[in-house]
XYZ file of N, CA and C in Angstrom:
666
model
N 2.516 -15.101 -0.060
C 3.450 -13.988 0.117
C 2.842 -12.959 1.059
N 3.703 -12.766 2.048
C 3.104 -11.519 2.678
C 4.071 -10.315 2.917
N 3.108 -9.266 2.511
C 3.637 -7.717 2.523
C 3.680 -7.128 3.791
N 5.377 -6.371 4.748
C 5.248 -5.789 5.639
C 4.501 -5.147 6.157
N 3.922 -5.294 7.503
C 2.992 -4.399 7.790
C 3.373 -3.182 9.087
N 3.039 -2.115 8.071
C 3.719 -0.533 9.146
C 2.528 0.019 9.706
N 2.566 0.881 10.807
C 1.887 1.942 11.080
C 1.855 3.238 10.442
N 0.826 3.613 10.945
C 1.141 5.173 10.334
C 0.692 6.448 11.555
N 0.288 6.565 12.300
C 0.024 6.994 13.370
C 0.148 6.110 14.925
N -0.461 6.341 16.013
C 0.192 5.439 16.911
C -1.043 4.227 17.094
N -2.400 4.415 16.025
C -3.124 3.288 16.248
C -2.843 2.219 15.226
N -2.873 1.380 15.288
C -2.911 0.042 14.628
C -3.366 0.301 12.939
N -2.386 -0.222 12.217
C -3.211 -0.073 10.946
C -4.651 -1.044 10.814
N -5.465 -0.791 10.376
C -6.657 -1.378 10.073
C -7.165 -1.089 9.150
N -8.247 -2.740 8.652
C -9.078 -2.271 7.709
C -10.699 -2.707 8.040
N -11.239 -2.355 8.079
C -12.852 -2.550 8.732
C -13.387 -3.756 8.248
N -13.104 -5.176 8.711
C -13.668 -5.854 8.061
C -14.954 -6.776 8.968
N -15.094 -6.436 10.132
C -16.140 -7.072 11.057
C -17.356 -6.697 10.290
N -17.548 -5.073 10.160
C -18.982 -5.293 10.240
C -19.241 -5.622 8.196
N -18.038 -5.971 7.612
C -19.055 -6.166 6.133
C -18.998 -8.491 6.253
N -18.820 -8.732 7.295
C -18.918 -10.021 7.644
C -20.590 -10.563 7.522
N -21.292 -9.786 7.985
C -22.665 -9.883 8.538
C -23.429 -10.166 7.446
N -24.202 -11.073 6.727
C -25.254 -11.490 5.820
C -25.844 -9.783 5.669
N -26.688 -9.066 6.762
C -27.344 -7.702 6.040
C -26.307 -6.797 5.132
N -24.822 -6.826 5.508
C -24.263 -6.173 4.691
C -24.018 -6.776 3.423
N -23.320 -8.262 3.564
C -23.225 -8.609 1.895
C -24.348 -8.783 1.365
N -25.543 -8.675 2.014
C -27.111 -8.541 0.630
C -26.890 -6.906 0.096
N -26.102 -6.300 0.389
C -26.433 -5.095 -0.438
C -24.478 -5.152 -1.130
N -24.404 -6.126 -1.764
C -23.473 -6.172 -2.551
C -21.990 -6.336 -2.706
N -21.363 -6.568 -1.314
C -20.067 -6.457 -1.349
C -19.713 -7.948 -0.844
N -19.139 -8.547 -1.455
C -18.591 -9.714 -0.171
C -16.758 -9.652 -0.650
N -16.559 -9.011 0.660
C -15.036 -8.497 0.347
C -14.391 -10.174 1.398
N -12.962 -10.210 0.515
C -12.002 -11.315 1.121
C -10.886 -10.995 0.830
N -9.856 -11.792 1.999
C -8.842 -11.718 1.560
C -8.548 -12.039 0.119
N -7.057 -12.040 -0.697
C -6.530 -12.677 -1.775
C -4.895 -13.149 -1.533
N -4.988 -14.149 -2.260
C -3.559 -14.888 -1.779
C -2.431 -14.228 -2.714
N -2.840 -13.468 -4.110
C -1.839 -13.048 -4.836
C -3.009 -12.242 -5.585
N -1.706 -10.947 -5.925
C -1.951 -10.298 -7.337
C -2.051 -10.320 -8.508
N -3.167 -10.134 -9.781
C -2.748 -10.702 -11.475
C -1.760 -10.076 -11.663
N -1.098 -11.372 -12.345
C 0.167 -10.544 -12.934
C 0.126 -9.910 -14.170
N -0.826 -9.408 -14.630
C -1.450 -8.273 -15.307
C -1.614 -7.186 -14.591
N -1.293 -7.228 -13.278
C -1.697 -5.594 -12.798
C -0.668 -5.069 -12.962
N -1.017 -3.482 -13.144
C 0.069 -2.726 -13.883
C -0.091 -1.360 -12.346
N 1.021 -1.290 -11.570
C 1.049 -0.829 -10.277
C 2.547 0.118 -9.987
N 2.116 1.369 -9.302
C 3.453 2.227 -9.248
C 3.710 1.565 -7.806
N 5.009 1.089 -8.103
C 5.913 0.426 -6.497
C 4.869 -0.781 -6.266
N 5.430 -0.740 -4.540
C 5.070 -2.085 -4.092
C 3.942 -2.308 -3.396
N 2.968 -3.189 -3.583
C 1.450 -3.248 -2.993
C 1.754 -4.015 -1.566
N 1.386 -3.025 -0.772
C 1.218 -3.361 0.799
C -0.135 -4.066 1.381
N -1.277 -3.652 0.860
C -2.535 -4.181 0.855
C -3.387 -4.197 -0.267
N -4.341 -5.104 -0.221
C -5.238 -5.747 -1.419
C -6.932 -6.410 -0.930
N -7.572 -5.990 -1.434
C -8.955 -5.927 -0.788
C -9.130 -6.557 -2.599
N -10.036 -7.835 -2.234
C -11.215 -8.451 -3.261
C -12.449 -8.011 -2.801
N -13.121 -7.918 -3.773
C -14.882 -7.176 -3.817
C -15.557 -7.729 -5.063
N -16.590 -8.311 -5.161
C -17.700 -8.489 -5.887
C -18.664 -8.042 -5.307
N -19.466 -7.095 -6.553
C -20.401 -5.909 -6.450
C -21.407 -6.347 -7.837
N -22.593 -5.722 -7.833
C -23.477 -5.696 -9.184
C -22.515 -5.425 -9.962
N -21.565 -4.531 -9.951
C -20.309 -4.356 -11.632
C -19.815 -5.552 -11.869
N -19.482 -6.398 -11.142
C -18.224 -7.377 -11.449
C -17.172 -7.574 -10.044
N -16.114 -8.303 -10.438
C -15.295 -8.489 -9.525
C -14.471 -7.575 -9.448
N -13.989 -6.782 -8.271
C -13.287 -5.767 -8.077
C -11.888 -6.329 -6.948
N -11.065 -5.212 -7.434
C -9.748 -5.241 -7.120
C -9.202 -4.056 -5.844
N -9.190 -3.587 -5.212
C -8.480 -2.571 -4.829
C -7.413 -2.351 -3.715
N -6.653 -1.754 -4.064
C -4.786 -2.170 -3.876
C -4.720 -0.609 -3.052
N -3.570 -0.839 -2.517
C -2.800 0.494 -1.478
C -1.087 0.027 -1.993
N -0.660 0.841 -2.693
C 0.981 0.750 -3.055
C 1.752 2.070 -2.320
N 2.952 1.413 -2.417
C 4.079 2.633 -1.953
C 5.690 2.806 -2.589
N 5.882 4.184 -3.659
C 6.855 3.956 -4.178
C 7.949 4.448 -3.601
N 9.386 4.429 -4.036
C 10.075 5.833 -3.235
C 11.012 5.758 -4.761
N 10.769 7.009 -5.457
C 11.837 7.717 -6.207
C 13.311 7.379 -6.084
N 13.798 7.725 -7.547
C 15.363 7.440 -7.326
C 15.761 9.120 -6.739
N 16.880 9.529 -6.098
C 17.199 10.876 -5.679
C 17.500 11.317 -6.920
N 16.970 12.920 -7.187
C 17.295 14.010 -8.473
C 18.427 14.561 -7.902
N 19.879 14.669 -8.404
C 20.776 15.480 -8.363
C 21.400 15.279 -7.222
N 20.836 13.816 -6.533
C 21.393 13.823 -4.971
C 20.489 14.105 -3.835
N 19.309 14.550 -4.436
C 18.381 14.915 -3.354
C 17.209 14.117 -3.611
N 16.918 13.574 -2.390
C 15.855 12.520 -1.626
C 14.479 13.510 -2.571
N 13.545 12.600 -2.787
C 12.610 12.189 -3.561
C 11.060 12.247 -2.556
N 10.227 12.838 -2.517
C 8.909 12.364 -1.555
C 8.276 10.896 -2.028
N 8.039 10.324 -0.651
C 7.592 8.515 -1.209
C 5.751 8.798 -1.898
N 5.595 8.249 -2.901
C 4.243 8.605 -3.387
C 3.968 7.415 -2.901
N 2.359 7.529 -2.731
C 1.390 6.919 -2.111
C 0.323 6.670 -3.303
N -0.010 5.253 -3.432
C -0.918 5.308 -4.609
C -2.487 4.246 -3.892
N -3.464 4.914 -4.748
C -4.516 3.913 -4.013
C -5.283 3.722 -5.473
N -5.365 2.136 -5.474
C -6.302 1.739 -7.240
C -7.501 1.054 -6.858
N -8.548 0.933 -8.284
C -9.827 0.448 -8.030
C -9.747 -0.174 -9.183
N -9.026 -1.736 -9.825
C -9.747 -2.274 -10.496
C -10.747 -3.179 -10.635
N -11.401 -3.183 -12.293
C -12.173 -4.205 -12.619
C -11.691 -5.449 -13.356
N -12.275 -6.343 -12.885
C -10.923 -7.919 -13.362
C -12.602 -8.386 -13.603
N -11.443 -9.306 -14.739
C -12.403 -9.843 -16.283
C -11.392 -11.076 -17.213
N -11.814 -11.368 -18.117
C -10.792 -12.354 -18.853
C -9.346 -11.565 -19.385
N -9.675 -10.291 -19.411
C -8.712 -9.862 -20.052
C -7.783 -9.094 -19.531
N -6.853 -7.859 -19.491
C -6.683 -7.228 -19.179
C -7.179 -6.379 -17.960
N -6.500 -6.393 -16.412
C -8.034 -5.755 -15.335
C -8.004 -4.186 -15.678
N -9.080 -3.812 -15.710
C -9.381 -2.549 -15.729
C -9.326 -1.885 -14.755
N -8.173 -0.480 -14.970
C -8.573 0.407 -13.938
C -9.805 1.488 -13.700
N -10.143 1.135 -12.911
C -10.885 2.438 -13.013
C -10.848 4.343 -11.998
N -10.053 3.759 -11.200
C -9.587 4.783 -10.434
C -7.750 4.875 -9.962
N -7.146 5.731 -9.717
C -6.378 5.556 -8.959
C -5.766 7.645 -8.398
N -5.563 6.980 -7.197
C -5.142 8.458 -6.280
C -3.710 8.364 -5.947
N -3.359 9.339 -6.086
C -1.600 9.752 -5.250
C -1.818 10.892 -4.439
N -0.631 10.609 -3.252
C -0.178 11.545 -3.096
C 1.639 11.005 -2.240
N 1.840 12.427 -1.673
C 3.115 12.179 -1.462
C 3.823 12.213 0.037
N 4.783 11.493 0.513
C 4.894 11.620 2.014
C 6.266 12.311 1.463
N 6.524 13.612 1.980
C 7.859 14.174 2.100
C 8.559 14.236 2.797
N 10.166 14.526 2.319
C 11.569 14.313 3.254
C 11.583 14.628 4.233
N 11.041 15.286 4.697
C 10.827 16.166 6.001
C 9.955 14.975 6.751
N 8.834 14.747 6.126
C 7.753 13.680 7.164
C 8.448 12.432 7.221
N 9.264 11.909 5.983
C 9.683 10.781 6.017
C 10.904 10.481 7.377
N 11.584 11.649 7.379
C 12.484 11.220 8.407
C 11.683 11.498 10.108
N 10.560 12.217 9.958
C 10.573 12.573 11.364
C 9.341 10.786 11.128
N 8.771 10.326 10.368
C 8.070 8.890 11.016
C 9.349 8.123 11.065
N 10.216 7.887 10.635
C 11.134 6.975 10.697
C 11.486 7.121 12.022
N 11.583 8.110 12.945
C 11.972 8.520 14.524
C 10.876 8.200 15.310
N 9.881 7.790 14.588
C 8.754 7.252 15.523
C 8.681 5.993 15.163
N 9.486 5.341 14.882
C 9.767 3.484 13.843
C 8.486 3.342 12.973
N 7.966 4.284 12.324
C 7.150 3.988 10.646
C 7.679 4.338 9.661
N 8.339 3.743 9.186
C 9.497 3.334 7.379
C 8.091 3.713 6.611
N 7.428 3.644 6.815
C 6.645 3.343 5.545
C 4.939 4.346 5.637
N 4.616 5.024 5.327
C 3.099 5.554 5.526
C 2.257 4.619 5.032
N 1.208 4.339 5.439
C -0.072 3.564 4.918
C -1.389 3.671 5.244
N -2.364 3.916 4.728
C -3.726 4.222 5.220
C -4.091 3.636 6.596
N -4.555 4.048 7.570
C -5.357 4.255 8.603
C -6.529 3.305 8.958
N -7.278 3.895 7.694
C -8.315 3.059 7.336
C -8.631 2.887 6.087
N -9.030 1.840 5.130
C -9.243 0.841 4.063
C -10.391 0.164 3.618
N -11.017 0.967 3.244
C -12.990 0.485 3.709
C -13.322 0.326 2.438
N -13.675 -0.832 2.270
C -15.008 -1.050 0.855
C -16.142 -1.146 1.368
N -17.287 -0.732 0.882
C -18.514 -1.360 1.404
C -19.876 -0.373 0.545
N -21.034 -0.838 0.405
C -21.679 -0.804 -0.278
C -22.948 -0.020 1.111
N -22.283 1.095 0.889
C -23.056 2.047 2.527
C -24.277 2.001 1.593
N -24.867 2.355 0.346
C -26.203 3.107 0.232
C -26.815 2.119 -0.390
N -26.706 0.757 0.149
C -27.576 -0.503 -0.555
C -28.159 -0.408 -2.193
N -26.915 0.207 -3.030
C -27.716 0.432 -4.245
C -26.775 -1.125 -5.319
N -26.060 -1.729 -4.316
C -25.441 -3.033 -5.084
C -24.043 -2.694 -5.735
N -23.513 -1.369 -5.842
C -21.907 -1.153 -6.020
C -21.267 -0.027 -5.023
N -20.186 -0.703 -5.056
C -19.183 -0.554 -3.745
C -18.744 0.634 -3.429
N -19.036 1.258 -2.654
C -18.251 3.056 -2.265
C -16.754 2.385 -1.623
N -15.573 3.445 -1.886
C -14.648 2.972 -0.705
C -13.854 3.638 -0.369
N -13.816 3.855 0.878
C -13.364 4.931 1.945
C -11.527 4.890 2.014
N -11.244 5.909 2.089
C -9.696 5.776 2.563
C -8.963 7.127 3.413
N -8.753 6.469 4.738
C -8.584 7.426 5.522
C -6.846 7.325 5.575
N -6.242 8.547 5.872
C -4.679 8.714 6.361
C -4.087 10.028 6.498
N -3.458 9.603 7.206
C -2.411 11.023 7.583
C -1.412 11.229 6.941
N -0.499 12.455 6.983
C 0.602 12.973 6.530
C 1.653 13.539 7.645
N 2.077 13.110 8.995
C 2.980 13.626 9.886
C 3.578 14.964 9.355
N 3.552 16.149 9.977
C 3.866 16.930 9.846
C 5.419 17.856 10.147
N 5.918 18.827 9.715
C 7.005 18.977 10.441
C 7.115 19.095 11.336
N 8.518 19.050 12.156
C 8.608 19.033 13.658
C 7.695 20.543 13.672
N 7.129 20.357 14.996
C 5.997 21.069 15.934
C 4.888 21.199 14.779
N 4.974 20.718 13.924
C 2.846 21.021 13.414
C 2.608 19.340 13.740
N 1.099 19.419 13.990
C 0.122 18.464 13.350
C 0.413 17.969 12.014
N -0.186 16.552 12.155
C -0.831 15.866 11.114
C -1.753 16.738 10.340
N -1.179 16.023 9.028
C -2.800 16.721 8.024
C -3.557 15.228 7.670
N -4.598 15.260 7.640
C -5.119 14.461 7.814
C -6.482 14.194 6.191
N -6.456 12.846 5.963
C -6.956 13.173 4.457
C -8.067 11.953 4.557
N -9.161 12.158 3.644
C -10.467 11.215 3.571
C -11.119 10.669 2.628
N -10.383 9.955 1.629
C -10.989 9.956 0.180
C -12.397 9.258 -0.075
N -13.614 9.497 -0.931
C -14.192 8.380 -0.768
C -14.804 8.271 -2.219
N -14.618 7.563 -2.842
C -15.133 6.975 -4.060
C -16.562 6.478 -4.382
N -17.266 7.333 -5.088
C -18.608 7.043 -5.063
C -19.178 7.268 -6.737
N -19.711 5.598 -7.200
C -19.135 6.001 -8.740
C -18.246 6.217 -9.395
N -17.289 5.861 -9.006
C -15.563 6.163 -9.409
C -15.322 7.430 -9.541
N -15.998 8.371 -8.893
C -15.674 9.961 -8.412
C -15.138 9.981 -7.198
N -14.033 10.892 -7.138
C -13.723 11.091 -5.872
C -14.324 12.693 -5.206
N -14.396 12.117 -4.023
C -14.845 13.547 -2.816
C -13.549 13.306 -1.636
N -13.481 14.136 -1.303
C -12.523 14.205 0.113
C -12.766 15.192 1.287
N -12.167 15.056 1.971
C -12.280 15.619 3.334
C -10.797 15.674 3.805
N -10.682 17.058 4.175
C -9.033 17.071 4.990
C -9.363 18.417 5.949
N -7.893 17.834 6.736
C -8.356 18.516 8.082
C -7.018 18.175 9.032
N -6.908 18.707 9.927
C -5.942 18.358 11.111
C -6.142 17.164 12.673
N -5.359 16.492 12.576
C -5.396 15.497 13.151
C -5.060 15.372 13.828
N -5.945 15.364 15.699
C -5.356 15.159 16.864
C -4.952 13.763 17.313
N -3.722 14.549 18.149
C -3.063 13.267 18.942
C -3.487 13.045 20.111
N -3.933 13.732 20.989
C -4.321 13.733 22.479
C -5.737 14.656 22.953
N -5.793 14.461 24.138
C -6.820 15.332 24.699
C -6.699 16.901 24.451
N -5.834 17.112 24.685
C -5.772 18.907 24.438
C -5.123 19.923 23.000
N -5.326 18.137 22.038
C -5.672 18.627 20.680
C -7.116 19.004 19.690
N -6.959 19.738 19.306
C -8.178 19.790 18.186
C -7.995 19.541 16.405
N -9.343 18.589 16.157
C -9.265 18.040 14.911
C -9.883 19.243 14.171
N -9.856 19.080 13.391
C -10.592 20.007 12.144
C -10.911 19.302 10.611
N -12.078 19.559 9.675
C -12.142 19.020 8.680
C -12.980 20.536 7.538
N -12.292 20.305 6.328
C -12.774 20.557 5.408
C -13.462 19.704 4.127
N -14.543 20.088 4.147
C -15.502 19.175 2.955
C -15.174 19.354 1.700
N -14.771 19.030 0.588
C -15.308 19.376 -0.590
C -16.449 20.330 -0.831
N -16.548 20.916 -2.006
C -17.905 21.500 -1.851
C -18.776 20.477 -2.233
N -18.268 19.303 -3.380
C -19.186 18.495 -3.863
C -19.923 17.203 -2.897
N -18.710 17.304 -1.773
C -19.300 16.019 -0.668
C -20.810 15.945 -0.495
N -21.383 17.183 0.066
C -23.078 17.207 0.204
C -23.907 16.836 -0.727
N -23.413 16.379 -2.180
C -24.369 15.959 -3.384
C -24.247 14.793 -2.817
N -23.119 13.538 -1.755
C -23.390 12.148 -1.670
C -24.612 11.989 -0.737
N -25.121 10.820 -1.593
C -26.506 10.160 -0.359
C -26.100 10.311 1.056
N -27.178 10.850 1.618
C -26.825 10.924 3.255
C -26.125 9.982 3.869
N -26.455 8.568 3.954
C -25.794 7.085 4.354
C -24.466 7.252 4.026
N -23.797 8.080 2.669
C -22.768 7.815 2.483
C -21.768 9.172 3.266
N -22.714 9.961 3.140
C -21.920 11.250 3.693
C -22.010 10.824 5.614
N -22.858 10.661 6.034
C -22.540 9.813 7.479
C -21.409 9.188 7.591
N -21.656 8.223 7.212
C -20.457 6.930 7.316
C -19.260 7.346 7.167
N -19.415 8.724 5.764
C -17.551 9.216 6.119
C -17.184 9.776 7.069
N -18.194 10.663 7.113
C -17.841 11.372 8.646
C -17.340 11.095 10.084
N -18.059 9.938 10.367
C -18.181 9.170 11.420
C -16.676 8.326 11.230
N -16.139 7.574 10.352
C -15.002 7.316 9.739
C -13.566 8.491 10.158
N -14.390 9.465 9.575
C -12.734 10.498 9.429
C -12.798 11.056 11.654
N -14.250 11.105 11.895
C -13.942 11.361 13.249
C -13.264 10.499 14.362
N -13.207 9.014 13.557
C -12.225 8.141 13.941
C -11.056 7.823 13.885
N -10.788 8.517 13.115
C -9.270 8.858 12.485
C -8.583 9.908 12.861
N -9.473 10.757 12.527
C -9.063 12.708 13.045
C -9.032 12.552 14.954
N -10.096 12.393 15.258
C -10.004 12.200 17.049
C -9.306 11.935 17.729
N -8.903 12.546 19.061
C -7.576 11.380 19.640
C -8.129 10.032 19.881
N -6.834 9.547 19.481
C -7.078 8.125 20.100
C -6.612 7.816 21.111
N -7.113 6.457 22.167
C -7.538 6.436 23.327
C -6.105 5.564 23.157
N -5.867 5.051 24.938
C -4.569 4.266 24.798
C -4.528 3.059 23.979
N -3.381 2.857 23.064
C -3.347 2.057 22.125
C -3.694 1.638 21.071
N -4.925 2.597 21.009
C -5.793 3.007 19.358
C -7.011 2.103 19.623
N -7.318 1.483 18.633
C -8.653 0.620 18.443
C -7.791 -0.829 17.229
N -7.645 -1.598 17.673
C -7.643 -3.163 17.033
C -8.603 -3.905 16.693
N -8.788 -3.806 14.978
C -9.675 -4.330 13.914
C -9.267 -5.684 13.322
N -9.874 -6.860 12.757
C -9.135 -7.629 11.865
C -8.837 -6.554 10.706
N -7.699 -7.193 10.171
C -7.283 -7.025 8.829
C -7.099 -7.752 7.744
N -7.429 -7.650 7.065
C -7.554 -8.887 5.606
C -5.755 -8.932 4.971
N -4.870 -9.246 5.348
C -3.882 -9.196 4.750
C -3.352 -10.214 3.497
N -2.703 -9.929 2.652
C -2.419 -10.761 1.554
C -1.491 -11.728 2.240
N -1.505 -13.409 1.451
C -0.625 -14.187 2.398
C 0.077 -14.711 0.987
């Protein structure tokens, strides 16, 4: 089965999967793959667009990108929530252990639909095991299109220990835009390796992009 695949800005959706290919990266714990289907034990708001497998020192890991859209209240259109999960799969029941929302509103929804994106979806989609300690950090970069004449807001989640830290900020489109980011206060407690790697991440995201973006494989569900 395969799930539509949208943009969300004008670069290519992607998920970083070249460099966790390389033997030095899966010795420090991740060997991420595609998956051909979902347990049908997972318990998920709306419909899963992407799906990342991971085995780490914890166990076998799960982590999903869904997208719902509300029924209308009273007649009035609904913001599409955006959900991102981290389970743990086992004989039984998979365990969640994380999951994030947020929301694309009426306003953003119709002005991406005028740029042909139906649908918002992360940017970037990163598992990987940055601080060689054998379990998986994982990055999730995306935007929020803004109303007519603002910027993008631009968002950076990253899961470390099943804590989240973030980073948000404004997101250029061109040369004679400027990005901007705000840290958490708690971001600077992550290991340096990990606080790099986001950075370097969200400046790939936040930055303009060059003609046509940057084209990554993507692990898509089939």
């Amino acid at each position: 089965m395969t799930f539509p695949r949208h943009r969300l800005l004008t670069a290519l959706v992607l998920i970083t999967m070249a460099a966790l290919a390389c033997p030095a990266v899966q010795a420090q714990g991740c060997q991420v793959r595609a998956i051909a289907a979902l347990p049908a034990k997972l318990v998920l708001e709306g419909q899963a667009v992407q799906a990342i497998a991971c085995k780490d020192a914890e166990g076998e890991h799960l982590f999903v990108e869904t997208r719902a859209q509300p029924e209308p209240v009273r007649g009035k259109a609904q913001p599409q929530v955006l959900s991102f999960y981290k389970f743990t799969l086992g004989s039984g029941q998979p365990q969640k252990r994380w999951q994030a929302r947020d929301f694309l509103t009426v306003d953003d929804s119709a002005r991406a639909s005028a740029t042909a994106v139906s649908t918002a979806r992360a940017d970037r989609f990163v598992v990987k095991d940055v601080d060689g300690d054998g379990v998986t950090e994982a990055f999730i970069a995306y935007a929020l299109p803004g109303k007519a004449g603002a910027g993008s807001e631009g968002k950076l989640l990253v899961f470390y220990k099943d804590r989240k830290y973030a980073i948000r900020g404004a997101v250029a489109h061109g040369p004679d835009d400027f990005a901007s980011r705000t840290l958490d206060p708690a971001f600077q407690t992550l290991p340096v390796s990990v606080q790099t790697f986001a950075l370097g991440l969200w400046d790939q995201v936040a930055m303009p992009h060059g003609p046509g973006g940057v084209a990554v494989t993507q692990a898509a569900l089939r």
